[in-house]
Every structure is written in structure tokens, then in C-alpha cells.
Coordinates of C-alpha atoms and ligand atoms in Angstrom, one line a residue:
M1 CA 21.5 -60.3 -28.3
K2 CA 25.1 -61.0 -27.8
S3 CA 26.7 -63.8 -25.7
L4 CA 28.7 -62.4 -22.9
F5 CA 30.5 -65.7 -22.2
D6 CA 34.3 -65.2 -21.9
D7 CA 36.2 -68.5 -22.2
S8 CA 39.2 -67.0 -20.4
I9 CA 37.1 -66.1 -17.3
A10 CA 35.2 -69.5 -17.5
A11 CA 38.5 -71.4 -17.6
Q12 CA 39.2 -70.7 -13.9
Y13 CA 35.9 -72.5 -13.0
Q14 CA 36.6 -75.6 -15.1
N15 CA 36.6 -78.0 -12.2
D16 CA 33.9 -76.2 -10.2
P17 CA 30.5 -76.6 -11.8
L18 CA 28.8 -74.5 -9.1
A19 CA 31.2 -71.6 -9.8
L20 CA 30.5 -72.0 -13.5
R21 CA 26.7 -71.9 -12.6
V22 CA 27.2 -68.7 -10.7
Y23 CA 29.1 -67.2 -13.7
T24 CA 26.6 -67.9 -16.4
S25 CA 23.7 -67.0 -14.0
Q26 CA 25.2 -63.6 -13.6
L27 CA 25.6 -63.2 -17.4
L28 CA 21.9 -63.9 -17.8
G29 CA 21.1 -61.5 -15.0
Q30 CA 23.1 -58.7 -16.6
N31 CA 20.7 -58.5 -19.5
K32 CA 17.5 -56.8 -18.6
D33 CA 15.8 -58.1 -21.7
L34 CA 16.2 -61.6 -20.3
V35 CA 15.3 -61.1 -16.6
L36 CA 14.3 -58.2 -14.3
H37 CA 14.7 -57.9 -10.5
G38 CA 14.5 -61.4 -9.1
G39 CA 13.0 -62.9 -12.2
G40 CA 14.2 -66.1 -13.8
N41 CA 16.1 -68.9 -12.1
T42 CA 19.0 -71.3 -12.9
S43 CA 20.3 -74.6 -11.5
V44 CA 23.0 -77.2 -11.7
K45 CA 23.0 -80.9 -10.8
I46 CA 26.0 -82.3 -9.0
D47 CA 26.2 -85.8 -7.5
G48 CA 22.4 -86.2 -6.9
V49 CA 21.9 -82.7 -5.6
L50 CA 20.1 -79.9 -7.4
Y51 CA 21.6 -76.5 -6.6
V52 CA 18.9 -74.1 -7.6
K53 CA 18.4 -70.4 -7.2
G54 CA 17.1 -69.6 -3.7
S55 CA 14.3 -67.1 -3.1
G56 CA 15.5 -63.5 -2.4
W57 CA 18.4 -63.7 -4.8
N58 CA 18.8 -61.8 -8.2
L59 CA 20.6 -63.6 -11.0
D60 CA 22.9 -60.6 -11.7
T61 CA 24.3 -60.7 -8.2
I62 CA 23.9 -64.3 -7.2
E63 CA 26.8 -66.1 -5.5
K64 CA 27.3 -69.7 -4.4
E65 CA 25.3 -69.0 -1.2
G66 CA 22.3 -68.2 -3.4
F67 CA 22.0 -71.8 -4.7
S68 CA 20.0 -74.0 -2.3
P69 CA 21.1 -77.7 -2.3
V70 CA 18.1 -80.0 -2.7
D71 CA 18.0 -83.8 -3.0
L72 CA 17.3 -84.5 -6.7
A73 CA 15.5 -87.8 -6.3
T74 CA 13.0 -86.3 -3.8
L75 CA 12.2 -83.5 -6.3
I76 CA 11.6 -85.9 -9.1
E77 CA 9.4 -88.1 -6.9
M78 CA 7.4 -85.0 -6.0
A79 CA 6.7 -84.3 -9.8
S80 CA 5.1 -87.7 -10.1
R81 CA 2.4 -87.0 -7.5
D82 CA -1.2 -86.2 -8.6
T83 CA -1.7 -83.3 -6.2
L84 CA 0.4 -81.2 -3.8
T85 CA -0.4 -77.7 -2.5
D86 CA 2.3 -75.1 -3.1
T87 CA 2.6 -74.6 0.7
Q88 CA 3.3 -78.3 1.1
M89 CA 5.7 -78.3 -1.9
V90 CA 7.8 -75.5 -0.3
K91 CA 7.8 -77.4 3.0
E92 CA 9.0 -80.7 1.5
Q93 CA 11.6 -78.9 -0.7
R94 CA 13.0 -77.3 2.4
A95 CA 13.1 -80.7 4.2
A96 CA 15.0 -82.1 1.3
M97 CA 17.8 -79.6 1.6
S98 CA 21.1 -80.9 2.9
D99 CA 21.9 -77.6 4.6
Q100 CA 19.1 -75.6 6.3
S101 CA 21.1 -72.3 6.3
F102 CA 20.3 -71.8 2.6
P103 CA 17.1 -69.9 1.5
N104 CA 14.0 -71.6 0.2
P105 CA 14.6 -73.1 -3.2
S106 CA 12.9 -71.5 -6.2
I107 CA 9.3 -72.5 -6.6
E108 CA 10.4 -73.8 -10.0
A109 CA 12.9 -76.3 -8.4
I110 CA 10.8 -79.4 -9.4
L111 CA 10.7 -78.3 -13.0
H112 CA 14.5 -77.9 -12.9
A113 CA 14.9 -81.4 -11.4
I114 CA 12.9 -83.2 -14.1
I115 CA 14.9 -81.6 -17.0
P116 CA 17.6 -84.3 -17.5
F117 CA 20.6 -82.0 -18.1
T118 CA 23.3 -80.7 -15.8
F119 CA 22.7 -77.0 -16.4
V120 CA 19.1 -75.5 -16.7
D121 CA 18.6 -71.8 -17.4
H122 CA 15.2 -70.1 -17.1
T123 CA 14.4 -66.5 -18.2
H124 CA 11.4 -64.3 -18.9
A125 CA 13.0 -63.1 -22.2
D126 CA 11.0 -60.0 -23.4
A127 CA 11.2 -60.9 -27.1
V128 CA 9.9 -64.5 -26.7
V129 CA 7.2 -63.5 -24.2
T130 CA 6.1 -60.5 -26.4
L131 CA 5.5 -62.9 -29.3
S132 CA 3.6 -65.3 -27.1
N133 CA 1.4 -62.5 -25.9
T134 CA -0.3 -62.0 -29.3
P135 CA -3.3 -63.7 -30.8
N136 CA -1.2 -65.9 -33.1
G137 CA 1.7 -66.1 -30.7
K138 CA 1.9 -69.9 -30.5
E139 CA 1.8 -70.2 -34.3
I140 CA 4.6 -67.6 -34.7
L141 CA 6.8 -69.4 -32.2
E142 CA 6.1 -72.8 -33.8
E143 CA 7.1 -71.4 -37.2
L144 CA 10.2 -69.7 -35.7
Y145 CA 11.6 -72.7 -33.9
G146 CA 10.1 -75.7 -35.7
K147 CA 10.3 -78.9 -33.7
S148 CA 13.4 -77.8 -31.7
M149 CA 11.2 -76.3 -28.9
V150 CA 8.5 -77.7 -26.7
I151 CA 5.8 -75.1 -26.5
I152 CA 3.5 -75.2 -23.4
D153 CA 0.3 -73.3 -22.8
Y154 CA 0.1 -71.1 -19.8
V155 CA -0.2 -72.8 -16.4
M156 CA 0.3 -71.0 -13.1
P157 CA 3.9 -71.4 -11.8
G158 CA 4.4 -73.8 -8.8
F159 CA 3.5 -77.5 -8.5
E160 CA 0.8 -77.3 -11.2
L161 CA 3.3 -76.2 -13.8
A162 CA 6.0 -78.7 -12.8
R163 CA 3.4 -81.5 -12.8
H164 CA 2.1 -80.4 -16.2
I165 CA 5.5 -80.3 -17.8
Y166 CA 6.4 -83.7 -16.2
L167 CA 3.4 -85.3 -17.9
Q168 CA 3.9 -83.5 -21.2
T169 CA 7.6 -84.6 -21.4
L170 CA 7.3 -88.2 -20.2
A171 CA 7.6 -89.6 -23.7
L172 CA 9.9 -86.9 -25.0
N173 CA 13.3 -87.6 -26.5
W174 CA 15.1 -84.7 -24.8
K175 CA 18.1 -85.0 -27.1
N176 CA 16.0 -83.6 -29.9
I177 CA 15.0 -80.4 -28.3
E178 CA 16.8 -77.1 -27.6
G179 CA 14.4 -75.7 -25.0
I180 CA 10.9 -75.2 -23.6
I181 CA 8.8 -72.1 -24.1
L182 CA 6.1 -71.4 -21.5
L183 CA 3.5 -69.2 -23.3
N184 CA 2.9 -65.9 -21.5
H185 CA 5.7 -66.7 -19.1
G186 CA 9.2 -67.5 -20.3
V187 CA 11.9 -69.9 -21.6
F188 CA 14.0 -72.8 -20.5
T189 CA 17.3 -73.9 -22.1
F190 CA 19.5 -76.7 -20.9
D191 CA 22.7 -78.7 -21.6
N192 CA 25.3 -80.7 -19.8
D193 CA 27.7 -77.8 -20.7
A194 CA 27.2 -74.4 -18.9
K195 CA 28.3 -72.4 -21.9
K196 CA 26.0 -74.3 -24.3
A197 CA 23.0 -74.0 -22.0
Y198 CA 23.6 -70.2 -21.8
E199 CA 24.3 -69.7 -25.5
K200 CA 21.2 -71.7 -26.5
M201 CA 19.2 -69.1 -24.6
I202 CA 21.0 -66.2 -26.4
T203 CA 20.5 -67.9 -29.8
L204 CA 16.9 -68.6 -29.4
V205 CA 16.0 -65.2 -27.9
T206 CA 17.9 -63.5 -30.8
K207 CA 15.7 -65.3 -33.2
A208 CA 12.6 -63.8 -31.5
E209 CA 14.3 -60.4 -31.4
D210 CA 15.1 -60.6 -35.2
Y211 CA 11.4 -61.4 -35.9
L212 CA 10.3 -58.4 -33.9
Q213 CA 12.8 -56.1 -35.6
K214 CA 11.5 -57.2 -39.0
N215 CA 7.8 -56.8 -38.1
V216 CA 7.6 -53.9 -35.6
T217 CA 8.4 -50.2 -36.2
F218 CA 8.0 -47.7 -33.5
L219 CA 5.8 -44.7 -34.1
S220 CA 7.5 -41.3 -34.3
N221 CA 4.4 -39.2 -33.7
I222 CA 5.0 -38.7 -30.0
S223 CA 3.6 -35.8 -27.9
K224 CA 6.2 -33.3 -26.7
G225 CA 4.3 -32.4 -23.5
N226 CA 5.6 -33.1 -20.0
I227 CA 3.9 -34.3 -16.9
D228 CA 2.9 -31.4 -14.7
V229 CA 4.6 -31.1 -11.3
E230 CA 1.2 -30.5 -9.8
I231 CA -0.1 -33.9 -11.1
I232 CA 3.0 -35.7 -9.6
R233 CA 2.5 -33.9 -6.3
S234 CA -1.2 -34.8 -6.0
L235 CA -0.5 -38.4 -7.1
V236 CA 2.1 -38.7 -4.3
H237 CA -0.4 -37.4 -1.9
E238 CA -3.4 -39.5 -2.9
V239 CA -1.4 -42.8 -3.3
G240 CA 0.5 -42.1 0.0
V241 CA -2.8 -41.8 1.9
L242 CA -4.1 -45.0 0.3
R243 CA -1.0 -47.0 1.1
G244 CA -0.2 -45.3 4.4
C245 CA 3.4 -44.4 3.6
D246 CA 5.6 -42.0 1.7
I247 CA 5.7 -42.3 -2.1
F248 CA 8.9 -41.8 -4.2
P249 CA 7.7 -40.9 -7.7
I250 CA 9.7 -41.7 -10.8
V251 CA 8.5 -40.1 -14.1
L252 CA 8.5 -42.4 -17.2
D253 CA 8.6 -40.1 -20.2
S254 CA 10.3 -42.3 -22.8
D255 CA 8.8 -42.2 -26.4
Q256 CA 7.3 -45.6 -25.6
A257 CA 5.6 -44.5 -22.4
K258 CA 4.2 -41.4 -24.2
A259 CA 3.1 -43.5 -27.1
L260 CA 1.2 -46.0 -24.9
S261 CA -0.5 -43.1 -23.0
T262 CA -2.0 -41.8 -26.2
R263 CA -3.4 -45.1 -27.4
P264 CA -7.2 -44.8 -27.9
N265 CA -7.6 -48.4 -26.6
L266 CA -5.5 -47.8 -23.5
E267 CA -8.2 -49.0 -21.1
R268 CA -8.4 -52.4 -22.8
L269 CA -4.6 -52.7 -23.2
I270 CA -3.7 -52.3 -19.6
K271 CA -6.1 -55.0 -18.5
Q272 CA -4.7 -57.6 -20.8
G273 CA -2.2 -59.1 -18.5
E274 CA 1.4 -58.7 -17.6
L275 CA 4.6 -59.5 -19.6
T276 CA 5.2 -62.4 -17.3
P277 CA 2.9 -63.5 -14.4
E278 CA 5.2 -62.7 -11.4
H279 CA 5.2 -59.0 -12.4
V280 CA 1.8 -58.7 -10.9
I281 CA 3.3 -58.9 -7.4
R282 CA 5.4 -55.7 -8.2
I283 CA 3.0 -53.6 -10.3
K284 CA -0.5 -55.0 -9.6
P285 CA -2.7 -56.2 -12.4
F286 CA -3.3 -52.7 -13.9
P287 CA -2.3 -49.1 -13.3
A288 CA -4.4 -46.0 -12.5
I289 CA -5.3 -43.8 -15.6
I290 CA -5.2 -40.1 -15.0
N291 CA -7.0 -37.8 -17.4
T292 CA -6.9 -34.4 -15.9
D293 CA -8.4 -35.0 -12.5
C294 CA -5.9 -36.9 -10.3
T295 CA -8.3 -37.6 -7.4
K296 CA -10.9 -39.0 -9.8
G297 CA -8.4 -41.2 -11.6
I298 CA -7.2 -42.7 -8.3
E299 CA -10.8 -43.1 -7.1
I300 CA -11.6 -45.1 -10.3
F301 CA -8.5 -47.3 -9.7
K302 CA -9.6 -48.0 -6.2
T303 CA -13.1 -49.1 -7.2
E304 CA -11.8 -51.2 -10.1
Y305 CA -9.2 -52.9 -7.9
Q306 CA -11.8 -53.6 -5.3
N307 CA -14.1 -55.1 -8.0
Y308 CA -11.3 -57.2 -9.3
F309 CA -10.7 -58.5 -5.7
D310 CA -14.4 -59.1 -5.0
K311 CA -14.9 -60.9 -8.3
N312 CA -12.0 -63.3 -7.9
S313 CA -11.6 -63.9 -4.2
N314 CA -13.0 -66.4 -1.8
A315 CA -13.5 -66.0 2.0
N316 CA -9.9 -67.0 2.7
H317 CA -8.3 -64.2 0.7
I318 CA -7.0 -61.1 2.4
C319 CA -7.3 -57.9 0.2
L320 CA -4.1 -56.1 -0.4
D321 CA -3.9 -52.3 -0.3
L322 CA -5.9 -50.3 -2.9
A323 CA -3.0 -48.1 -4.0
P324 CA -1.8 -48.3 -7.7
R325 CA 1.9 -49.0 -8.2
Y326 CA 2.0 -46.7 -11.2
A327 CA -0.2 -44.3 -13.1
I328 CA -0.5 -43.6 -16.8
I329 CA -1.0 -39.9 -17.5
K330 CA -3.0 -39.6 -20.7
G331 CA -0.9 -38.3 -23.5
L332 CA 2.1 -37.6 -21.4
G333 CA 3.7 -40.8 -20.1
A334 CA 3.6 -42.6 -16.7
V335 CA 4.7 -42.3 -13.1
A336 CA 6.1 -45.1 -10.9
L337 CA 4.7 -44.9 -7.4
G338 CA 6.8 -47.1 -5.1
K339 CA 7.2 -46.5 -1.4
D340 CA 10.9 -45.7 -1.8
E341 CA 13.5 -45.2 -4.5
K342 CA 14.3 -48.9 -4.7
E343 CA 10.8 -50.0 -5.2
S344 CA 10.0 -47.2 -7.7
R345 CA 13.1 -48.2 -9.8
I346 CA 11.9 -51.8 -9.9
I347 CA 8.4 -50.7 -10.9
A348 CA 9.8 -48.3 -13.5
D349 CA 12.0 -51.0 -15.1
I350 CA 9.1 -53.5 -15.3
V351 CA 6.7 -50.9 -16.7
E352 CA 9.2 -49.7 -19.4
H353 CA 9.7 -53.3 -20.5
T354 CA 6.0 -54.0 -20.4
I355 CA 5.1 -50.9 -22.4
T356 CA 7.7 -51.9 -25.2
A357 CA 6.1 -55.3 -25.3
I358 CA 2.6 -54.0 -25.5
L359 CA 3.4 -51.6 -28.3
S360 CA 5.2 -54.4 -30.2
A361 CA 2.5 -56.9 -29.7
E362 CA -0.1 -54.4 -30.9
Q363 CA 1.7 -54.3 -34.3
L364 CA 1.5 -58.0 -34.5
G365 CA -2.3 -58.2 -34.1
A366 CA -3.0 -57.3 -30.5
W367 CA -1.6 -57.4 -27.0
T368 CA -3.2 -60.4 -25.3
S369 CA -1.6 -61.9 -22.2
L370 CA -3.2 -63.3 -19.1
S371 CA -6.8 -62.7 -17.9
L372 CA -7.5 -60.8 -14.8
A373 CA -8.5 -64.1 -13.1
E374 CA -5.1 -65.6 -13.9
M375 CA -3.4 -62.5 -12.6
F376 CA -5.5 -62.7 -9.4
A377 CA -4.4 -66.3 -8.9
M378 CA -0.8 -65.1 -9.0
E379 CA -1.2 -61.9 -6.9
Y380 CA -3.3 -63.8 -4.3
W381 CA -1.3 -67.1 -4.5
E382 CA -1.3 -69.0 -1.2
L383 CA 2.5 -68.4 -0.8
E384 CA 2.1 -64.7 -1.2
Q385 CA -0.8 -64.6 1.2
A386 CA 1.1 -66.6 3.7
K387 CA 3.7 -63.8 3.9
L388 CA 0.9 -61.4 4.9
N389 CA -0.3 -63.7 7.7
K390 CA 3.2 -63.7 9.2
Ligands
LIG1 ZN1 9.5 -68.1 -14.4

């Protein structure tokens, strides 16, 4: 992975740390192997204020208006509390903003605040997360980075995670570390210099990429068949009825998509979690699998999704629609099933990156990410459910 940092462009932002923050955030966002569609977040601390990515912004297109100004001392104080619901956290973060016209700060704002460096960069880098989503992931990462990284077991994003990292790093000498890896989730790098924070990310992700390149080879024995138009037509119909809207299908027939669709352990693989937890909001915890009978495949998905909901929900949860966001067509590839082109492109991107990660992890022992219960906690998170109530 190459650094895209251009000193001559950065020079014009020399006396404007927020402009520099915008610049390197966009550089991170331009690389889909680092973040996808709204994933990741960045921040800069200026005169006691944390400017942190606001919700609704994507790193590749973020501007100054995308960085919500939050009082730094308030955020650090919040990290030291024993308990706080995420709803209350969002409310208090909003109250600590010096300008209410900005969007809600990222739910990882507290985490950014407690890292004692000016620039903090957070991505869901494919290579690092892929390694972490294997049975020996933690050991591999420890070996790769030595003591330069703090490696943290998976904790659901939000207050819990911020509090967990706050406690884990209380006695830490920050000067000795290059970054933090959140297993099954992503990476943080930081520095008082924007370029250094950004390039630390590039360097450490490259290490993981090199490891994958050495240890993973992609199979060449790929089926040549194509997904039948009739299957796509009937998927669009069945899923459209379930979701109550039109469906815009996008076919995924890359070598990787075809390879995954022929795996004998496909059923197990697709229920072993997402690349990074927030993807569940976009693609649900698992796809439909279509053998030959489309109606039957969708029916099975519906039942399995309902079971997943029943098993993990309590009386306060509102069940989401029972329509899959994508389907894997055995032996032939996959189809993204969003409600319009925009949503289907997002799904297609996430699924392509996930499939590459699954196939790589399988060669490193097995693909093992989050449990269905952990994915449920994310998909039915109180902040997501609150949006439904509105
Ligand atoms: Zn994250």
C-alpha cells in the first residue's frame, strides 16, 4: 500500500491543522482497502476542542463542515465513568459541541479524545482485520508488530469500547507505541504530525498485506458458468416483495465470488461474522444461499433470519425486514440486492471485500470473526433502533 501524501499539496495547509486533517482523511478514504462507505473516522485536537468526523460523512469526500467540534475535557471525563448508555453518550457529546449546526460526532469520539496525540486516524483496513479474523489472528499480529502495537480483544463499538481502551491504556507509555489494533474491527494510528499519523497507518497495513501475500494464493480452478437471467429476475421479485420496494440487482461474478460460492463449507463460512462489525447494518449478518430453487432459498433465509432475531432479541427490539441484502448463487457467484443502484453498489463493494477476506483467512486456518450474537448486538444496537422509532 502506497502513501498518497503529497508534500507540495500539504504545504498550503501548513498553518491550518483542520485543513490538513481534511486532506489526510480524504487520502485514507480514497483507498477502499482501508475504509468503505462511511467506515472509519479521524480527528484533530486544536485548543481544547476535538474536531471529529461527524455521522453521515464519508472520509473520501469529507470537508471541514464534516468535523464536529466537541469539548475535549468533557469527552475525557466521560471515558472515566463506570457506565453510560450509548443514547446518553450521544446526547452528552452533542451538548458538548460548540456549534450545534454540525452533525452528531462519531460514536468513537471518546476514544479519539483519550488518545493523547493531535491527529488520530481510524480505519477498518482489510489486511489487518483479515488476519485478526483467523484462529491464530492475535498471535500472528503480535508476531508481526511486536510491542509497537496495543492489541485489544473485540468489544462492541460505542461507550463500552471507549471505556475498555481507557482502562487498558491508563498505565501505558504512549510514546512507545505506533498504534492500536481492535481485533475483528480495525486500526488506530496517531501522531502530533498529520503526515506521520497517516503514514504510520500505511506502513502498518502494508506489513499485514505483505504477510497475506506471502501466505495466501488464490485458486485458479474457477467455474466459467454465469448466473442465469431467470434467477436474477426471480430474486428481484421475491426480495422486492419481502422488502416492499423495487430491487436493483448487481451481479458479482469475480473469480473470488465464484470461488466462495463453490466452497463446500459455504454455509458455515457465511455465518462466521463480518469483516468489521458495522457492515452488518448494510448487508445483514448473512446472505441467502440459492441452490437452484430461488423461492426455496429466500424462504430458508427468511426463516433463519427470524430465528436469529428470536434467539437474540428481547421484548424491546423491533424486528427489521426479512429480506436478504445479497444472495450467493451456488457455483456461480453472488448478487447484491439493494433498493436502488446506490445501495446495491455499497453492498457489492462490502461483499467483494468480505469475500476476499474470507478466502484469505481460510488459507490461514479458518475464517472466524464475530458470533451471530455479537452481530445482533450491532445490528439491533439501541442507536440503530432509535432511528426506526423516529
Ligand atoms: Zn471503527
